[in-house]
């Protein structure tokens, strides 16, 4: 299914960027869970572009969800949980060329072939980054249920372009670090590096170009034993959801691609029992997952985002009707870098995967 | 589901490393497709360790599949296609300690928690790399059906430890290059780099250690328009299957993590129409996939494998029953590097994903 | 999944009877199909109770759907198709007792146990017959796509209480018969029998009781070869969807339960070739399906509906909090017989199943 | 998927009637459950035709399963549980005509269209009733897990042709009644009615004809609250699996089709609290399920089987190659009535559905 994912509960996204609304249906969620709407809004504000923020898009989006089923008196009922997010600030006029001049790096061409010309191309239609607002709603609901069980997920910008942030300590991340990141205006660990990144984004904007980056995400306090081997592990589910976020081109767990350059004696994480009787590992190259199943150590992942395809610079493309080469200029409003906005999206994907696998766990 | 994956057709793996056999059931495969058993064996031989090969495991495995349903007179019938692979050379005595001394980097500990102590730990049980033989069977069947439609998938070792092979040309890979790789004794593009890698593997073996690596895989002649956006794209399916291969810790498409360091103007692939009227891109940072859908350009992926956890060196672990630290020595036969054997496994995962999405395509 | 069904495309129902709206998300529908909104409304009007109709419920429902995604300029885009139906005429005050006094024949008790007391009981919450409006929307969309391929589905009341209507001719049903039924005020073949049924319903209403019935449904012009054996046949899908309609307690195909009393020589339908070279059967006890796959003969099914549980008569129940027996009087507005309204719901379930299996068919 | 079903765990059937073996893979079964192989064999013997039994088929089948994965030291490991059943007594020569002369009532014609002529027709191929042996294995495993939790499922022949057996008492069925039925040579409640049925079967055999029938199945001690509304209830799952058994043409729950002729005041089951504080109903027309969810009262279903299509009498069919009418005589060995053998198959389908929904239940 295109916009549907399921493992115990299902998440079904719908809506077009320039239609009346986007939304999500979450079916088979556990009942009796309290949904804090203020926390929901805080989560989603981290994704919504801020008005007057020169580093982000000009287009304003309210992005506040409206729950229309599945919650009664603040608690989940067990019936399908549906949320709507109105598209209030959509301007159609920017996208009239797309139907015949596919934008490089976008899904205009591939979508046109796939849907025999019938896909709604305005603003990217169903391919739009806007749908990540619905994903964030689902991820926030799952996050609240996980946090009630002490499991916290937090992400930060690990890198924008060539500038790198400090990394999480894979063997010990405190809940306070994660909470603190949520309240920062720009989600980085090192303030100094953050300022350098913002300068770099400004330069890209001024030159009508764009930047990519990497997001690091961690989850702490996940019990051991969550997940299954082969096709149904935590990595499979996280990967399946993560590649549903537009612009994601790479994903790694723990030491990831670096592990490929290590010796086994370097990469293996030795077990020991801590003072409270918990089994732990002295290093965490495995990133919290062994054989698809959680070990109890912090989950550590990194997600690579390609630079935003929409740039103001002139580009070469083809005219699909005439089958000739043609020059393209994309006017309109462009995000020079979507990585800061993608931080809650990455957390959302991880939360959805974790909660779904937690629901296999006895006494959840 | 642990060992089950489905998109149009399903692939269901079963069996334990030290049980009588492993196998796979593939349900809803297209009917009327000829299955060449000689090609099947060639595909699977690339995975099977070679007797007398000092760079590989000592354990010999026949690994030849026995088709017991779904094929009649050489053609698929449309009914479930089931294959068995006997475990002929299994020795139990090597693994008696695992139940209480979890091996670092393995799923012994996580599996014990997950399955409440009831998992069959011998040889890794259902977590074993041996199940990749069944995955390869499925991937070879899918590959034959794809090749009948001119779609070829080929992989090579891009890197072992710190030694890198030459890369594919992302804008033009010939069918002959892919076929040639299949017949090489050691699956690399540059013979010289291959020799350096084999020396490195030997050194690791002699020091009772192990090495990781990266595999690059490409698919050519995939028509444009295969896949769907959001959760049902080619990346989602390939990722979901790929992380089912043991030791995989990272996956990237096209420029992948490198794209994170590029400018949009560098990363965007401009469209043009070639002399035969086909839409192409001048560069291929997108790796053949845009918005989850194929563009017609070669699919390019890289998969990161951590070094084999089983090493002869002494390691520290815990005694799960006594809850104390303890030293572990893993005797027995160890692969110093499973990357060469993983090459057909990576192709298999890609083939399964591609065929399943091709079956959405009109007039498949 | 509770309110989710999938075979090629998915149908995901959401909403509560007394929430702001109910709706459906249909994901992976074929693109390029024209959706006639007037036909949509006609289909759904057959389900909506008519104001001033003494044989039906007093509660008025607008029940006209509002498509918010997946359709552009009248054609499906291939992206998720979402429809909303507002709950405009909901009165909460009728249902205050349900939380502790479960109504016999309803899901109050079972739902309370299932959802640990958190289910939204007002008006039956997510169990309400109101959700069938969303099912009808989905069924109408599927029906339009099928009719474009000459496949027509039509149903009528075969029986209410002890009064039986004339049956379809299982070997030959004309498209005109099906169209005619849709325009009748009361969906029966024999006008005389219809009048007798309406009298019977009136008597039930006056005595504060209710009536059950049977609906017969047929589909014509379905090509042979649609469906699969074992768990994925037309019967499995139709049955799975049909039992999602509240009050359904039985389902049979072709001769159904009557076949149980036949000899093989009586029940077998002999094949012959008609004048146009089509393979047909002389009788149609198999109801158009053999081995889960369509034969090309009309699909014939019958669905049994229990009498509406909500009756005005005094009933005995338990007080769940006090754990004592207690008398219950259900005030409010009661349908004496929902069978006429269920006719389009039965067609909807059949249409969804047929279209989903048609999408396996080459050159759909 | 054709032979695949999933709700928490999956059941994947494979094999052809005249291939080397048939079997099943059950993935995601709970771990730590003891599997009694003697009980397995007893369950499956109830399905296997008895040598020298003039009322059954002449073909002997060993039908004893061989577990090749997922069980270690008698306990389920949580890894996929796979069983093989060899086809030891298959004779090919009986079926040479089928490819061009479809047998009335069989899936020869529909299967040929579906699989473009490539399906393996020998003995019905994958459509064969023989696959029910694999279904029975799965049902027996599930039954053992349910019985460990006091939930017992038992079925009997309610009717063969026009002869009816005594029915279960829907408000009170003892475990001993169910156990007793399993040990009877002919699974009926009334010995006298059973003798009349056997005479009727003999008459059918002598006249080269066949008989259909109805099976009644009950499950006791199911806790309340198992199942979900709309598409994911007990009825949906039981129906989906039940129509996977060949020859099933109808299914009803509780009063079923009889409820269609009742008044609401007659059909509603009133609640009361028994002396042990349990909520019960005074009558059980609802058959233990309300709104898709169990009520705690016995589950009661009836399944209608059409008479076996294979009869020795001469029949009319078509020659698919010449497109002309032709006479058909089916030589070989024919079951005059498969209903007695179908009794454990019906229990199997119910057990699989019940266990899968039980796994949603907290503290399972």
PDB file of N, CA, C and O in Angstrom, chain A residues 1-4 6 8 10 13-16 20 25 27-28 31-32 68-70 72 77 79-80 82 84 115-116 118 122 126, chain C residues 1-4 6 8 10 13-16 20 25 27-28 31-32 68-70 72 77 79-80 82 84 115-116 118 122 126:
ATOM      1  N   UNK A   1       0.831  -1.179   0.000  1.00  0.00           N
ATOM      2  CA  UNK A   1       0.000   0.000   0.000  1.00  0.00           C
ATOM      3  C   UNK A   1       0.872   1.239   0.000  1.00  0.00           C
ATOM      4  O   UNK A   1       1.892   1.281   0.624  1.00  0.00           O
ATOM      5  N   UNK A   2       0.462   2.222  -0.689  1.00  0.00           N
ATOM      6  CA  UNK A   2       1.304   3.392  -0.811  1.00  0.00           C
ATOM      7  C   UNK A   2       1.498   4.100   0.516  1.00  0.00           C
ATOM      8  O   UNK A   2       2.615   4.254   0.979  1.00  0.00           O
ATOM      9  N   UNK A   3       0.424   4.537   1.137  1.00  0.00           N
ATOM     10  CA  UNK A   3       0.601   5.397   2.289  1.00  0.00           C
ATOM     11  C   UNK A   3       0.135   4.709   3.552  1.00  0.00           C
ATOM     12  O   UNK A   3      -0.330   5.351   4.487  1.00  0.00           O
ATOM     13  N   UNK A   4       0.272   3.410   3.575  1.00  0.00           N
ATOM     14  CA  UNK A   4      -0.214   2.626   4.678  1.00  0.00           C
ATOM     15  C   UNK A   4       0.913   1.766   5.229  1.00  0.00           C
ATOM     16  O   UNK A   4       1.687   1.198   4.476  1.00  0.00           O
ATOM     17  N   UNK A   6       1.748  -1.023   8.688  1.00  0.00           N
ATOM     18  CA  UNK A   6       1.092  -1.732   9.766  1.00  0.00           C
ATOM     19  C   UNK A   6       2.025  -2.700  10.456  1.00  0.00           C
ATOM     20  O   UNK A   6       2.757  -3.439   9.804  1.00  0.00           O
ATOM     21  N   UNK A   8       0.971  -4.467  14.120  1.00  0.00           N
ATOM     22  CA  UNK A   8       0.018  -4.380  15.220  1.00  0.00           C
ATOM     23  C   UNK A   8      -0.996  -3.259  14.983  1.00  0.00           C
ATOM     24  O   UNK A   8      -2.157  -3.527  14.777  1.00  0.00           O
ATOM     25  N   UNK A  10      -2.024   0.212  12.579  1.00  0.00           N
ATOM     26  CA  UNK A  10      -1.726   0.724  11.232  1.00  0.00           C
ATOM     27  C   UNK A  10      -1.713   2.239  11.228  1.00  0.00           C
ATOM     28  O   UNK A  10      -2.374   2.886  12.048  1.00  0.00           O
ATOM     29  N   UNK A  13      -1.757   7.395   5.870  1.00  0.00           N
ATOM     30  CA  UNK A  13      -1.698   8.828   5.587  1.00  0.00           C
ATOM     31  C   UNK A  13      -2.524   9.144   4.352  1.00  0.00           C
ATOM     32  O   UNK A  13      -2.593   8.340   3.415  1.00  0.00           O
ATOM     33  N   UNK A  14      -3.148  10.302   4.324  1.00  0.00           N
ATOM     34  CA  UNK A  14      -3.896  10.699   3.138  1.00  0.00           C
ATOM     35  C   UNK A  14      -3.812  12.205   2.940  1.00  0.00           C
ATOM     36  O   UNK A  14      -3.471  12.953   3.847  1.00  0.00           O
ATOM     37  N   UNK A  15      -4.158  12.625   1.740  1.00  0.00           N
ATOM     38  CA  UNK A  15      -4.239  14.055   1.477  1.00  0.00           C
ATOM     39  C   UNK A  15      -3.213  14.545   0.479  1.00  0.00           C
ATOM     40  O   UNK A  15      -2.158  13.934   0.287  1.00  0.00           O
ATOM     41  N   UNK A  16      -3.542  15.621  -0.154  1.00  0.00           N
ATOM     42  CA  UNK A  16      -2.625  16.259  -1.099  1.00  0.00           C
ATOM     43  C   UNK A  16      -2.225  17.629  -0.577  1.00  0.00           C
ATOM     44  O   UNK A  16      -2.996  18.285   0.127  1.00  0.00           O
ATOM     45  N   UNK A  20      -7.864  20.190   0.317  1.00  0.00           N
ATOM     46  CA  UNK A  20      -8.378  20.881   1.500  1.00  0.00           C
ATOM     47  C   UNK A  20      -7.683  20.498   2.807  1.00  0.00           C
ATOM     48  O   UNK A  20      -7.582  21.332   3.709  1.00  0.00           O
ATOM     49  N   UNK A  25      -5.089   8.093   9.664  1.00  0.00           N
ATOM     50  CA  UNK A  25      -5.937   7.198  10.449  1.00  0.00           C
ATOM     51  C   UNK A  25      -5.018   6.179  11.105  1.00  0.00           C
ATOM     52  O   UNK A  25      -4.232   5.527  10.429  1.00  0.00           O
ATOM     53  N   UNK A  27      -5.172   2.833  13.225  1.00  0.00           N
ATOM     54  CA  UNK A  27      -6.157   1.825  13.621  1.00  0.00           C
ATOM     55  C   UNK A  27      -5.526   0.769  14.515  1.00  0.00           C
ATOM     56  O   UNK A  27      -4.434   0.291  14.236  1.00  0.00           O
ATOM     57  N   UNK A  28      -6.232   0.410  15.569  1.00  0.00           N
ATOM     58  CA  UNK A  28      -5.827  -0.608  16.537  1.00  0.00           C
ATOM     59  C   UNK A  28      -4.823  -0.096  17.571  1.00  0.00           C
ATOM     60  O   UNK A  28      -4.028  -0.851  18.100  1.00  0.00           O
ATOM     61  N   UNK A  31      -6.129   1.125  23.856  1.00  0.00           N
ATOM     62  CA  UNK A  31      -7.132   2.004  24.449  1.00  0.00           C
ATOM     63  C   UNK A  31      -6.682   2.472  25.828  1.00  0.00           C
ATOM     64  O   UNK A  31      -5.779   1.884  26.425  1.00  0.00           O
ATOM     65  N   UNK A  32      -7.320   3.526  26.296  1.00  0.00           N
ATOM     66  CA  UNK A  32      -7.044   4.003  27.640  1.00  0.00           C
ATOM     67  C   UNK A  32      -5.771   4.825  27.786  1.00  0.00           C
ATOM     68  O   UNK A  32      -5.302   5.043  28.899  1.00  0.00           O
ATOM     69  N   UNK A  68     -10.670  13.836  15.025  1.00  0.00           N
ATOM     70  CA  UNK A  68     -12.105  13.689  14.805  1.00  0.00           C
ATOM     71  C   UNK A  68     -12.652  12.317  15.212  1.00  0.00           C
ATOM     72  O   UNK A  68     -13.861  12.121  15.183  1.00  0.00           O
ATOM     73  N   UNK A  69     -11.809  11.391  15.571  1.00  0.00           N
ATOM     74  CA  UNK A  69     -12.326  10.115  16.098  1.00  0.00           C
ATOM     75  C   UNK A  69     -11.252   9.396  16.894  1.00  0.00           C
ATOM     76  O   UNK A  69     -10.061   9.671  16.739  1.00  0.00           O
ATOM     77  N   UNK A  70     -11.687   8.468  17.728  1.00  0.00           N
ATOM     78  CA  UNK A  70     -10.747   7.610  18.426  1.00  0.00           C
ATOM     79  C   UNK A  70     -10.295   8.111  19.778  1.00  0.00           C
ATOM     80  O   UNK A  70      -9.569   7.414  20.487  1.00  0.00           O
ATOM     81  N   UNK A  72     -11.852   9.981  23.380  1.00  0.00           N
ATOM     82  CA  UNK A  72     -13.065  10.402  24.077  1.00  0.00           C
ATOM     83  C   UNK A  72     -12.668  10.844  25.476  1.00  0.00           C
ATOM     84  O   UNK A  72     -12.024  10.072  26.209  1.00  0.00           O
ATOM     85  N   UNK A  77      -9.852   5.400  22.629  1.00  0.00           N
ATOM     86  CA  UNK A  77     -10.946   4.456  22.858  1.00  0.00           C
ATOM     87  C   UNK A  77     -10.636   3.069  22.312  1.00  0.00           C
ATOM     88  O   UNK A  77     -11.320   2.111  22.606  1.00  0.00           O
ATOM     89  N   UNK A  79     -10.842   2.578  19.145  1.00  0.00           N
ATOM     90  CA  UNK A  79     -11.393   2.702  17.790  1.00  0.00           C
ATOM     91  C   UNK A  79     -10.415   3.544  16.966  1.00  0.00           C
ATOM     92  O   UNK A  79      -9.556   4.218  17.520  1.00  0.00           O
ATOM     93  N   UNK A  80     -10.533   3.515  15.641  1.00  0.00           N
ATOM     94  CA  UNK A  80      -9.563   4.239  14.815  1.00  0.00           C
ATOM     95  C   UNK A  80      -9.419   5.706  15.213  1.00  0.00           C
ATOM     96  O   UNK A  80     -10.412   6.406  15.414  1.00  0.00           O
ATOM     97  N   UNK A  82      -8.355   9.279  14.188  1.00  0.00           N
ATOM     98  CA  UNK A  82      -8.210  10.036  12.941  1.00  0.00           C
ATOM     99  C   UNK A  82      -7.940  11.499  13.228  1.00  0.00           C
ATOM    100  O   UNK A  82      -8.596  12.091  14.079  1.00  0.00           O
ATOM    101  N   UNK A  84      -7.126  15.368  11.280  1.00  0.00           N
ATOM    102  CA  UNK A  84      -7.118  16.207  10.087  1.00  0.00           C
ATOM    103  C   UNK A  84      -6.224  17.410  10.307  1.00  0.00           C
ATOM    104  O   UNK A  84      -6.182  17.955  11.409  1.00  0.00           O
ATOM    105  N   UNK A 115       1.443   7.155 -12.447  1.00  0.00           N
ATOM    106  CA  UNK A 115       0.002   7.360 -12.356  1.00  0.00           C
ATOM    107  C   UNK A 115      -0.609   7.784 -13.677  1.00  0.00           C
ATOM    108  O   UNK A 115      -1.670   8.380 -13.722  1.00  0.00           O
ATOM    109  N   UNK A 116       0.077   7.432 -14.767  1.00  0.00           N
ATOM    110  CA  UNK A 116      -0.444   7.621 -16.122  1.00  0.00           C
ATOM    111  C   UNK A 116      -0.938   9.034 -16.356  1.00  0.00           C
ATOM    112  O   UNK A 116      -1.928   9.257 -17.025  1.00  0.00           O
ATOM    113  N   UNK A 118      -2.307  11.011 -14.298  1.00  0.00           N
ATOM    114  CA  UNK A 118      -3.447  11.472 -13.497  1.00  0.00           C
ATOM    115  C   UNK A 118      -3.096  11.976 -12.097  1.00  0.00           C
ATOM    116  O   UNK A 118      -3.982  12.372 -11.355  1.00  0.00           O
ATOM    117  N   UNK A 122       0.016  19.467  -8.277  1.00  0.00           N
ATOM    118  CA  UNK A 122       0.150  20.755  -7.617  1.00  0.00           C
ATOM    119  C   UNK A 122       0.871  20.606  -6.277  1.00  0.00           C
ATOM    120  O   UNK A 122       0.468  19.839  -5.426  1.00  0.00           O
ATOM    121  N   UNK A 126       0.525  14.245  -3.639  1.00  0.00           N
ATOM    122  CA  UNK A 126       0.632  13.332  -2.515  1.00  0.00           C
ATOM    123  C   UNK A 126       2.088  13.039  -2.168  1.00  0.00           C
ATOM    124  O   UNK A 126       2.370  12.365  -1.204  1.00  0.00           O
TER     125      UNK A 126
ATOM    126  N   UNK C   1      -6.416  -5.815  12.099  1.00  0.00           N
ATOM    127  CA  UNK C   1      -6.827  -4.415  12.215  1.00  0.00           C
ATOM    128  C   UNK C   1      -8.334  -4.333  12.315  1.00  0.00           C
ATOM    129  O   UNK C   1      -9.047  -5.023  11.628  1.00  0.00           O
ATOM    130  N   UNK C   2      -8.802  -3.500  13.127  1.00  0.00           N
ATOM    131  CA  UNK C   2     -10.230  -3.450  13.342  1.00  0.00           C
ATOM    132  C   UNK C   2     -10.980  -2.995  12.107  1.00  0.00           C
ATOM    133  O   UNK C   2     -11.815  -3.709  11.582  1.00  0.00           O
ATOM    134  N   UNK C   3     -10.697  -1.827  11.623  1.00  0.00           N
ATOM    135  CA  UNK C   3     -11.564  -1.266  10.600  1.00  0.00           C
ATOM    136  C   UNK C   3     -10.814  -1.131   9.290  1.00  0.00           C
ATOM    137  O   UNK C   3     -11.089  -0.236   8.501  1.00  0.00           O
ATOM    138  N   UNK C   4      -9.882  -2.024   9.085  1.00  0.00           N
ATOM    139  CA  UNK C   4      -9.040  -1.966   7.899  1.00  0.00           C
ATOM    140  C   UNK C   4      -9.112  -3.285   7.156  1.00  0.00           C
ATOM    141  O   UNK C   4      -9.086  -4.345   7.759  1.00  0.00           O
ATOM    142  N   UNK C   6      -7.690  -5.109   3.295  1.00  0.00           N
ATOM    143  CA  UNK C   6      -6.814  -4.879   2.160  1.00  0.00           C
ATOM    144  C   UNK C   6      -6.676  -6.100   1.285  1.00  0.00           C
ATOM    145  O   UNK C   6      -6.503  -7.209   1.760  1.00  0.00           O
ATOM    146  N   UNK C   8      -4.904  -5.821  -2.528  1.00  0.00           N
ATOM    147  CA  UNK C   8      -4.461  -4.861  -3.541  1.00  0.00           C
ATOM    148  C   UNK C   8      -4.696  -3.427  -3.066  1.00  0.00           C
ATOM    149  O   UNK C   8      -3.761  -2.701  -2.832  1.00  0.00           O
ATOM    150  N   UNK C  10      -6.606  -0.846  -0.107  1.00  0.00           N
ATOM    151  CA  UNK C  10      -7.085  -0.966   1.270  1.00  0.00           C
ATOM    152  C   UNK C  10      -8.283  -0.063   1.495  1.00  0.00           C
ATOM    153  O   UNK C  10      -8.449   0.966   0.833  1.00  0.00           O
ATOM    154  N   UNK C  13     -11.896   2.311   7.536  1.00  0.00           N
ATOM    155  CA  UNK C  13     -13.039   3.090   8.026  1.00  0.00           C
ATOM    156  C   UNK C  13     -12.684   3.750   9.350  1.00  0.00           C
ATOM    157  O   UNK C  13     -11.951   3.191  10.152  1.00  0.00           O
ATOM    158  N   UNK C  14     -13.198   4.949   9.576  1.00  0.00           N
ATOM    159  CA  UNK C  14     -12.966   5.594  10.865  1.00  0.00           C
ATOM    160  C   UNK C  14     -14.177   6.416  11.259  1.00  0.00           C
ATOM    161  O   UNK C  14     -15.027   6.749  10.445  1.00  0.00           O
ATOM    162  N   UNK C  15     -14.213   6.761  12.543  1.00  0.00           N
ATOM    163  CA  UNK C  15     -15.252   7.650  13.026  1.00  0.00           C
ATOM    164  C   UNK C  15     -16.212   6.999  13.998  1.00  0.00           C
ATOM    165  O   UNK C  15     -16.395   5.785  13.983  1.00  0.00           O
ATOM    166  N   UNK C  16     -16.793   7.814  14.812  1.00  0.00           N
ATOM    167  CA  UNK C  16     -17.802   7.350  15.752  1.00  0.00           C
ATOM    168  C   UNK C  16     -19.155   7.954  15.411  1.00  0.00           C
ATOM    169  O   UNK C  16     -19.241   9.047  14.873  1.00  0.00           O
ATOM    170  N   UNK C  20     -17.714  14.034  15.315  1.00  0.00           N
ATOM    171  CA  UNK C  20     -18.018  15.032  14.280  1.00  0.00           C
ATOM    172  C   UNK C  20     -18.246  14.444  12.882  1.00  0.00           C
ATOM    173  O   UNK C  20     -19.020  14.997  12.111  1.00  0.00           O
ATOM    174  N   UNK C  25     -10.658   5.882   4.134  1.00  0.00           N
ATOM    175  CA  UNK C  25      -9.488   6.114   3.293  1.00  0.00           C
ATOM    176  C   UNK C  25      -9.312   4.874   2.416  1.00  0.00           C
ATOM    177  O   UNK C  25      -9.242   3.763   2.937  1.00  0.00           O
ATOM    178  N   UNK C  27      -6.743   3.283  -0.142  1.00  0.00           N
ATOM    179  CA  UNK C  27      -5.372   3.497  -0.605  1.00  0.00           C
ATOM    180  C   UNK C  27      -4.994   2.501  -1.700  1.00  0.00           C
ATOM    181  O   UNK C  27      -5.290   1.311  -1.581  1.00  0.00           O
ATOM    182  N   UNK C  28      -4.347   2.985  -2.736  1.00  0.00           N
ATOM    183  CA  UNK C  28      -3.875   2.186  -3.875  1.00  0.00           C
ATOM    184  C   UNK C  28      -4.972   1.865  -4.887  1.00  0.00           C
ATOM    185  O   UNK C  28      -4.914   0.871  -5.591  1.00  0.00           O
ATOM    186  N   UNK C  31      -5.559   4.536 -10.802  1.00  0.00           N
ATOM    187  CA  UNK C  31      -5.677   5.946 -11.179  1.00  0.00           C
ATOM    188  C   UNK C  31      -6.421   6.089 -12.507  1.00  0.00           C
ATOM    189  O   UNK C  31      -6.549   5.119 -13.258  1.00  0.00           O
ATOM    190  N   UNK C  32      -6.881   7.283 -12.783  1.00  0.00           N
ATOM    191  CA  UNK C  32      -7.528   7.570 -14.061  1.00  0.00           C
ATOM    192  C   UNK C  32      -8.967   7.099 -14.170  1.00  0.00           C
ATOM    193  O   UNK C  32      -9.518   7.026 -15.273  1.00  0.00           O
ATOM    194  N   UNK C  68     -12.066  14.511   0.095  1.00  0.00           N
ATOM    195  CA  UNK C  68     -11.042  15.516   0.385  1.00  0.00           C
ATOM    196  C   UNK C  68      -9.664  15.172  -0.173  1.00  0.00           C
ATOM    197  O   UNK C  68      -8.757  15.997  -0.087  1.00  0.00           O
ATOM    198  N   UNK C  69      -9.485  13.990  -0.737  1.00  0.00           N
ATOM    199  CA  UNK C  69      -8.206  13.694  -1.399  1.00  0.00           C
ATOM    200  C   UNK C  69      -8.363  12.538  -2.357  1.00  0.00           C
ATOM    201  O   UNK C  69      -9.306  11.758  -2.262  1.00  0.00           O
ATOM    202  N   UNK C  70      -7.448  12.442  -3.301  1.00  0.00           N
ATOM    203  CA  UNK C  70      -7.407  11.291  -4.186  1.00  0.00           C
ATOM    204  C   UNK C  70      -8.177  11.444  -5.479  1.00  0.00           C
ATOM    205  O   UNK C  70      -8.143  10.560  -6.324  1.00  0.00           O
ATOM    206  N   UNK C  72      -8.932  14.321  -8.633  1.00  0.00           N
ATOM    207  CA  UNK C  72      -8.555  15.624  -9.177  1.00  0.00           C
ATOM    208  C   UNK C  72      -9.243  15.799 -10.518  1.00  0.00           C
ATOM    209  O   UNK C  72      -9.098  14.946 -11.400  1.00  0.00           O
ATOM    210  N   UNK C  77      -6.534   9.876  -8.711  1.00  0.00           N
ATOM    211  CA  UNK C  77      -5.128  10.189  -8.992  1.00  0.00           C
ATOM    212  C   UNK C  77      -4.207   9.020  -8.680  1.00  0.00           C
ATOM    213  O   UNK C  77      -3.050   9.021  -9.065  1.00  0.00           O
ATOM    214  N   UNK C  79      -3.447   8.417  -5.605  1.00  0.00           N
ATOM    215  CA  UNK C  79      -3.108   8.721  -4.213  1.00  0.00           C
ATOM    216  C   UNK C  79      -4.320   8.352  -3.348  1.00  0.00           C
ATOM    217  O   UNK C  79      -5.425   8.163  -3.866  1.00  0.00           O
ATOM    218  N   UNK C  80      -4.136   8.242  -2.045  1.00  0.00           N
ATOM    219  CA  UNK C  80      -5.244   7.799  -1.198  1.00  0.00           C
ATOM    220  C   UNK C  80      -6.507   8.643  -1.377  1.00  0.00           C
ATOM    221  O   UNK C  80      -6.458   9.866  -1.396  1.00  0.00           O
ATOM    222  N   UNK C  82      -9.882   9.817   0.082  1.00  0.00           N
ATOM    223  CA  UNK C  82     -10.469   9.974   1.406  1.00  0.00           C
ATOM    224  C   UNK C  82     -11.804  10.697   1.324  1.00  0.00           C
ATOM    225  O   UNK C  82     -11.916  11.692   0.611  1.00  0.00           O
ATOM    226  N   UNK C  84     -15.176  12.117   3.743  1.00  0.00           N
ATOM    227  CA  UNK C  84     -15.762  12.447   5.033  1.00  0.00           C
ATOM    228  C   UNK C  84     -17.264  12.515   4.931  1.00  0.00           C
ATOM    229  O   UNK C  84     -17.799  12.981   3.913  1.00  0.00           O
ATOM    230  N   UNK C 115     -12.399  -3.057  25.353  1.00  0.00           N
ATOM    231  CA  UNK C 115     -11.674  -1.797  25.397  1.00  0.00           C
ATOM    232  C   UNK C 115     -11.526  -1.253  26.802  1.00  0.00           C
ATOM    233  O   UNK C 115     -11.332  -0.062  26.994  1.00  0.00           O
ATOM    234  N   UNK C 116     -11.622  -2.152  27.771  1.00  0.00           N
ATOM    235  CA  UNK C 116     -11.360  -1.829  29.164  1.00  0.00           C
ATOM    236  C   UNK C 116     -12.135  -0.610  29.639  1.00  0.00           C
ATOM    237  O   UNK C 116     -11.637   0.194  30.396  1.00  0.00           O
ATOM    238  N   UNK C 118     -12.965   1.954  27.962  1.00  0.00           N
ATOM    239  CA  UNK C 118     -12.659   3.244  27.350  1.00  0.00           C
ATOM    240  C   UNK C 118     -13.369   3.492  26.029  1.00  0.00           C
ATOM    241  O   UNK C 118     -13.180   4.523  25.418  1.00  0.00           O
ATOM    242  N   UNK C 122     -21.415   6.175  23.135  1.00  0.00           N
ATOM    243  CA  UNK C 122     -22.546   6.954  22.663  1.00  0.00           C
ATOM    244  C   UNK C 122     -22.978   6.503  21.273  1.00  0.00           C
ATOM    245  O   UNK C 122     -22.201   6.481  20.348  1.00  0.00           O
ATOM    246  N   UNK C 126     -18.003   3.287  17.758  1.00  0.00           N
ATOM    247  CA  UNK C 126     -17.433   2.806  16.490  1.00  0.00           C
ATOM    248  C   UNK C 126     -18.134   1.539  16.004  1.00  0.00           C
ATOM    249  O   UNK C 126     -17.852   1.047  14.935  1.00  0.00           O
TER     250      UNK C 126
END
